[in-house]
Amino acid sequence: MQVEKYLNEIAEREGTVHLTLIDPASQSPEKAAAMAFAAKEGGTDAIMIGGSTGAGGVLLDQTILKIKEVTDLPIILFPGSAAGVSAHADAIFFMSLLNSRDVNYITSNQAMGAPLVYKSGIEAISMAYIIIEPGGTVGWVGDAKLIPKNKPEIAVAYSLAGKYLGMHYTYLETGSGADGPATPEMIAAVKHALGNNMLIVGGGIRDAETARKCAQAGADMIVTGTVVEETSDVTGKIRELVSAIKK
């Protein structure tokens, strides 16, 4: 499976891709598998696996293997560091946190993780990762110089830098548990600058109306994570979000 091609074709055919993010450190591998299965039943297009802290090693491998027992959806790594690489995944968002003050999150972790990705043979999907305020845990851990929500031109500048560096995807992230995603104005401005490059939006997307606004503004892909952990009806919640963003 070519995961990048799979995602791009869904975006072209259905308008917007839905990605479910599962943090291995937040629950047991068995619980993660149940969440992934429920998300698939709700219509999600792929499963992202990762987190800011404690999301690597044996726990990561076990979580992926358990999820593979219950679904054939693509599993995409969303690593917080080189420790977030697993040979059991189908692909990895190979990303650079462009607005970090710490070189480790711009290039050093990438250099340490690259040989592992190469040896495992998993597909690497290049991504410019950009943290918007409030930033949450990932903003703190990644020492990001947070982009204000009312400054879309700064987000555009970083997004263009990622595009010109050859990154295929750009991810605007407000952080896990944020009160909302990037503004529609910021999403629209960034998408206009990116053109055919894929734009992912995540953080604070908990309901259909918020998801719909992101998609209408230009998001090619929507990520939901915290809401999956909080709801008692994962299938229903994912179905609500997916229905809002598809053509």
Short mmCIF file of C-alpha atoms in Angstrom, two decimals:
data_model
loop_
_atom_site.label_atom_id
_atom_site.label_comp_id
_atom_site.label_asym_id
_atom_site.label_seq_id
_atom_site.Cartn_x
_atom_site.Cartn_y
_atom_site.Cartn_z
CA MET A 1 0.00 0.00 0.00
CA GLN A 2 1.20 3.49 -0.86
CA VAL A 3 -0.32 5.39 2.02
CA GLU A 4 0.36 8.90 0.70
CA LYS A 5 -1.33 8.04 -2.59
CA TYR A 6 -4.24 6.46 -0.71
CA LEU A 7 -4.78 9.60 1.39
CA ASN A 8 -4.45 11.97 -1.55
CA GLU A 9 -6.97 10.01 -3.59
CA ILE A 10 -9.50 10.14 -0.75
CA ALA A 11 -9.00 13.90 -0.44
CA GLU A 12 -9.58 14.33 -4.17
CA ARG A 13 -12.55 11.97 -4.31
CA GLU A 14 -14.35 12.73 -1.04
CA GLY A 15 -13.23 16.26 -0.19
CA THR A 16 -11.53 15.71 3.16
CA VAL A 17 -9.72 12.83 4.86
CA HIS A 18 -10.45 11.91 8.47
CA LEU A 19 -7.57 10.64 10.62
CA THR A 20 -8.00 9.20 14.11
CA LEU A 21 -5.03 9.80 16.43
CA ILE A 22 -4.38 7.26 19.19
CA ASP A 23 -1.71 7.84 21.83
CA PRO A 24 -0.20 4.49 22.96
CA ALA A 25 0.58 5.99 26.38
CA SER A 26 -3.06 6.81 27.12
CA GLN A 27 -4.48 3.27 27.34
CA SER A 28 -3.61 -0.41 26.99
CA PRO A 29 -2.90 -1.91 23.54
CA GLU A 30 -6.19 -3.83 23.79
CA LYS A 31 -8.15 -0.65 24.51
CA ALA A 32 -6.37 1.14 21.68
CA ALA A 33 -7.37 -1.66 19.31
CA ALA A 34 -11.00 -1.36 20.41
CA MET A 35 -10.87 2.40 19.77
CA ALA A 36 -9.34 1.86 16.33
CA PHE A 37 -12.00 -0.70 15.41
CA ALA A 38 -14.78 1.64 16.56
CA ALA A 39 -13.23 4.51 14.58
CA LYS A 40 -13.14 2.36 11.46
CA GLU A 41 -16.81 1.52 11.95
CA GLY A 42 -17.46 5.25 12.14
CA GLY A 43 -15.77 5.84 8.80
CA THR A 44 -12.29 7.12 9.64
CA ASP A 45 -9.78 6.75 6.80
CA ALA A 46 -6.56 5.91 8.69
CA ILE A 47 -5.13 5.54 12.18
CA MET A 48 -2.34 7.79 13.44
CA ILE A 49 -0.24 6.44 16.31
CA GLY A 50 1.88 8.67 18.50
CA GLY A 51 2.10 11.23 21.27
CA SER A 52 4.30 13.84 22.84
CA THR A 53 5.61 11.66 25.69
CA GLY A 54 5.86 7.95 26.50
CA ALA A 55 4.67 6.78 23.09
CA GLY A 56 7.58 4.60 21.98
CA GLY A 57 9.26 1.25 22.48
CA VAL A 58 7.48 -2.00 23.30
CA LEU A 59 4.20 -0.24 24.11
CA LEU A 60 4.15 1.32 20.65
CA ASP A 61 4.87 -2.00 18.93
CA GLN A 62 2.23 -3.85 20.95
CA THR A 63 -0.37 -1.18 20.27
CA ILE A 64 0.20 -1.32 16.51
CA LEU A 65 0.10 -5.11 16.43
CA LYS A 66 -3.15 -5.19 18.41
CA ILE A 67 -4.73 -2.62 16.09
CA LYS A 68 -3.67 -4.67 13.06
CA GLU A 69 -5.60 -7.61 14.46
CA VAL A 70 -8.89 -5.71 14.18
CA THR A 71 -8.53 -3.39 11.17
CA ASP A 72 -6.78 -3.17 7.82
CA LEU A 73 -6.77 0.63 7.79
CA PRO A 74 -3.34 2.21 7.22
CA ILE A 75 -1.41 2.82 10.44
CA ILE A 76 0.68 5.98 10.28
CA LEU A 77 3.30 6.84 12.88
CA PHE A 78 3.11 10.33 14.37
CA PRO A 79 6.35 10.35 16.38
CA GLY A 80 7.36 12.75 19.12
CA SER A 81 10.99 11.66 18.77
CA ALA A 82 13.18 8.97 17.18
CA ALA A 83 11.76 6.57 19.79
CA GLY A 84 8.40 6.79 18.03
CA VAL A 85 9.51 4.66 15.06
CA SER A 86 8.12 1.14 14.70
CA ALA A 87 8.71 -1.32 11.86
CA HIS A 88 5.14 -2.61 12.29
CA ALA A 89 3.49 0.55 10.94
CA ASP A 90 2.57 1.15 7.30
CA ALA A 91 3.93 4.69 7.09
CA ILE A 92 5.37 7.54 9.11
CA PHE A 93 4.71 11.25 9.01
CA PHE A 94 8.38 12.20 8.73
CA MET A 95 8.08 15.71 10.04
CA SER A 96 10.05 18.71 11.17
CA LEU A 97 8.65 21.05 13.82
CA LEU A 98 9.52 24.17 11.88
CA ASN A 99 8.73 26.74 14.57
CA SER A 100 10.62 24.97 17.37
CA ARG A 101 13.47 26.74 19.17
CA ASP A 102 15.12 23.35 19.72
CA VAL A 103 17.18 21.90 16.88
CA ASN A 104 16.36 18.41 18.15
CA TYR A 105 12.77 18.80 16.89
CA ILE A 106 13.82 20.38 13.60
CA THR A 107 16.57 18.01 12.40
CA SER A 108 18.33 16.00 15.15
CA ASN A 109 15.56 13.53 16.00
CA GLN A 110 14.96 13.18 12.28
CA ALA A 111 18.60 12.26 11.70
CA MET A 112 18.48 9.65 14.48
CA GLY A 113 15.20 8.20 13.26
CA ALA A 114 15.96 8.18 9.53
CA PRO A 115 18.16 5.03 9.58
CA LEU A 116 15.41 3.20 11.48
CA VAL A 117 12.84 4.22 8.88
CA TYR A 118 15.22 3.17 6.10
CA LYS A 119 15.91 -0.25 7.60
CA SER A 120 12.25 -0.94 8.36
CA GLY A 121 11.13 -0.07 4.85
CA ILE A 122 8.05 1.80 6.02
CA GLU A 123 6.80 4.63 3.82
CA ALA A 124 7.96 8.11 4.80
CA ILE A 125 5.56 11.01 4.15
CA SER A 126 7.33 14.36 4.48
CA MET A 127 5.56 16.92 6.66
CA ALA A 128 6.03 20.47 7.89
CA TYR A 129 4.68 20.51 11.45
CA ILE A 130 3.62 23.93 12.71
CA ILE A 131 2.32 24.67 16.21
CA ILE A 132 -0.36 27.31 16.65
CA GLU A 133 -1.31 28.75 20.05
CA PRO A 134 -2.15 27.50 22.65
CA GLY A 135 0.10 24.57 21.64
CA GLY A 136 -0.67 22.21 24.52
CA THR A 137 1.78 19.54 25.59
CA VAL A 138 3.39 19.26 22.15
CA GLY A 139 4.09 22.99 22.14
CA TRP A 140 5.78 22.76 25.53
CA VAL A 141 7.73 19.58 24.82
CA GLY A 142 8.76 20.79 21.36
CA ASP A 143 9.73 24.25 22.67
CA ALA A 144 7.68 25.86 19.91
CA LYS A 145 7.56 29.59 19.27
CA LEU A 146 3.77 29.49 19.09
CA ILE A 147 2.10 31.24 16.16
CA PRO A 148 -0.75 33.52 17.29
CA LYS A 149 -4.14 32.52 15.92
CA ASN A 150 -4.69 36.06 14.64
CA LYS A 151 -1.46 36.03 12.59
CA PRO A 152 -2.23 33.86 9.54
CA GLU A 153 0.59 35.48 7.59
CA ILE A 154 3.15 33.90 9.93
CA ALA A 155 1.60 30.47 9.43
CA VAL A 156 1.71 31.08 5.67
CA ALA A 157 5.41 31.94 5.85
CA TYR A 158 6.28 28.74 7.70
CA SER A 159 4.04 26.68 5.43
CA LEU A 160 5.70 28.07 2.31
CA ALA A 161 9.09 27.31 3.83
CA GLY A 162 8.04 23.70 4.29
CA LYS A 163 6.69 23.53 0.76
CA TYR A 164 9.86 24.96 -0.74
CA LEU A 165 11.94 22.53 1.33
CA GLY A 166 10.07 19.75 -0.46
CA MET A 167 7.62 18.67 2.24
CA HIS A 168 4.41 17.24 0.78
CA TYR A 169 2.15 17.79 3.79
CA THR A 170 1.69 20.70 6.21
CA TYR A 171 0.08 20.21 9.62
CA LEU A 172 -1.41 23.13 11.57
CA GLU A 173 -1.65 21.93 15.18
CA THR A 174 -3.08 23.78 18.18
CA GLY A 175 -2.28 20.96 20.60
CA SER A 176 -4.09 18.12 22.32
CA GLY A 177 -7.01 19.39 24.37
CA ALA A 178 -6.97 22.86 22.79
CA ASP A 179 -10.18 24.89 22.85
CA GLY A 180 -10.26 24.92 19.05
CA PRO A 181 -8.21 24.46 15.87
CA ALA A 182 -6.55 27.09 13.71
CA THR A 183 -9.01 29.74 12.55
CA PRO A 184 -10.79 29.39 9.20
CA GLU A 185 -8.93 32.51 8.06
CA MET A 186 -5.56 30.92 8.82
CA ILE A 187 -6.54 27.61 7.22
CA ALA A 188 -7.75 29.35 4.06
CA ALA A 189 -4.63 31.52 3.77
CA VAL A 190 -2.27 28.57 4.24
CA LYS A 191 -4.17 26.36 1.79
CA HIS A 192 -4.13 29.12 -0.82
CA ALA A 193 -0.35 29.37 -0.49
CA LEU A 194 0.18 25.60 -0.53
CA GLY A 195 -1.83 24.97 -3.69
CA ASN A 196 -1.83 21.24 -4.42
CA ASN A 197 0.16 20.35 -1.29
CA MET A 198 -1.92 18.67 1.39
CA LEU A 199 -3.01 20.60 4.49
CA ILE A 200 -3.79 18.79 7.75
CA VAL A 201 -5.56 20.52 10.65
CA GLY A 202 -5.75 19.18 14.20
CA GLY A 203 -6.30 20.20 17.79
CA GLY A 204 -9.61 21.09 19.44
CA ILE A 205 -11.88 19.49 16.82
CA ARG A 206 -14.65 17.96 18.92
CA ASP A 207 -17.87 18.47 16.97
CA ALA A 208 -19.28 18.35 13.47
CA GLU A 209 -19.59 22.12 13.04
CA THR A 210 -15.94 22.76 13.88
CA ALA A 211 -14.84 19.95 11.56
CA ARG A 212 -17.05 21.31 8.77
CA LYS A 213 -15.61 24.83 9.11
CA CYS A 214 -12.07 23.47 8.85
CA ALA A 215 -12.94 21.46 5.74
CA GLN A 216 -14.76 24.36 4.11
CA ALA A 217 -11.81 26.66 4.81
CA GLY A 218 -9.48 24.35 2.91
CA ALA A 219 -8.26 21.54 5.19
CA ASP A 220 -7.54 18.41 3.15
CA MET A 221 -7.32 16.26 6.27
CA ILE A 222 -8.79 16.51 9.76
CA VAL A 223 -7.25 14.87 12.84
CA THR A 224 -9.20 14.03 15.98
CA GLY A 225 -7.59 12.48 19.03
CA THR A 226 -8.66 13.74 22.47
CA VAL A 227 -12.36 13.44 21.66
CA VAL A 228 -11.89 9.74 20.88
CA GLU A 229 -10.43 9.21 24.35
CA GLU A 230 -13.21 11.17 26.05
CA THR A 231 -16.34 9.82 24.35
CA SER A 232 -18.18 6.65 25.33
CA ASP A 233 -19.36 6.20 21.73
CA VAL A 234 -16.31 6.35 19.46
CA THR A 235 -18.17 5.04 16.41
CA GLY A 236 -20.94 7.59 16.76
CA LYS A 237 -18.58 10.51 17.32
CA ILE A 238 -16.37 9.59 14.36
CA ARG A 239 -19.42 9.11 12.15
CA GLU A 240 -20.63 12.59 13.14
CA LEU A 241 -17.28 14.16 12.23
CA VAL A 242 -16.82 12.18 9.02
CA SER A 243 -20.31 13.06 7.79
CA ALA A 244 -19.52 16.74 8.29
CA ILE A 245 -16.35 16.80 6.18
CA LYS A 246 -17.10 14.49 3.25
CA LYS A 247 -18.62 15.62 -0.03
#
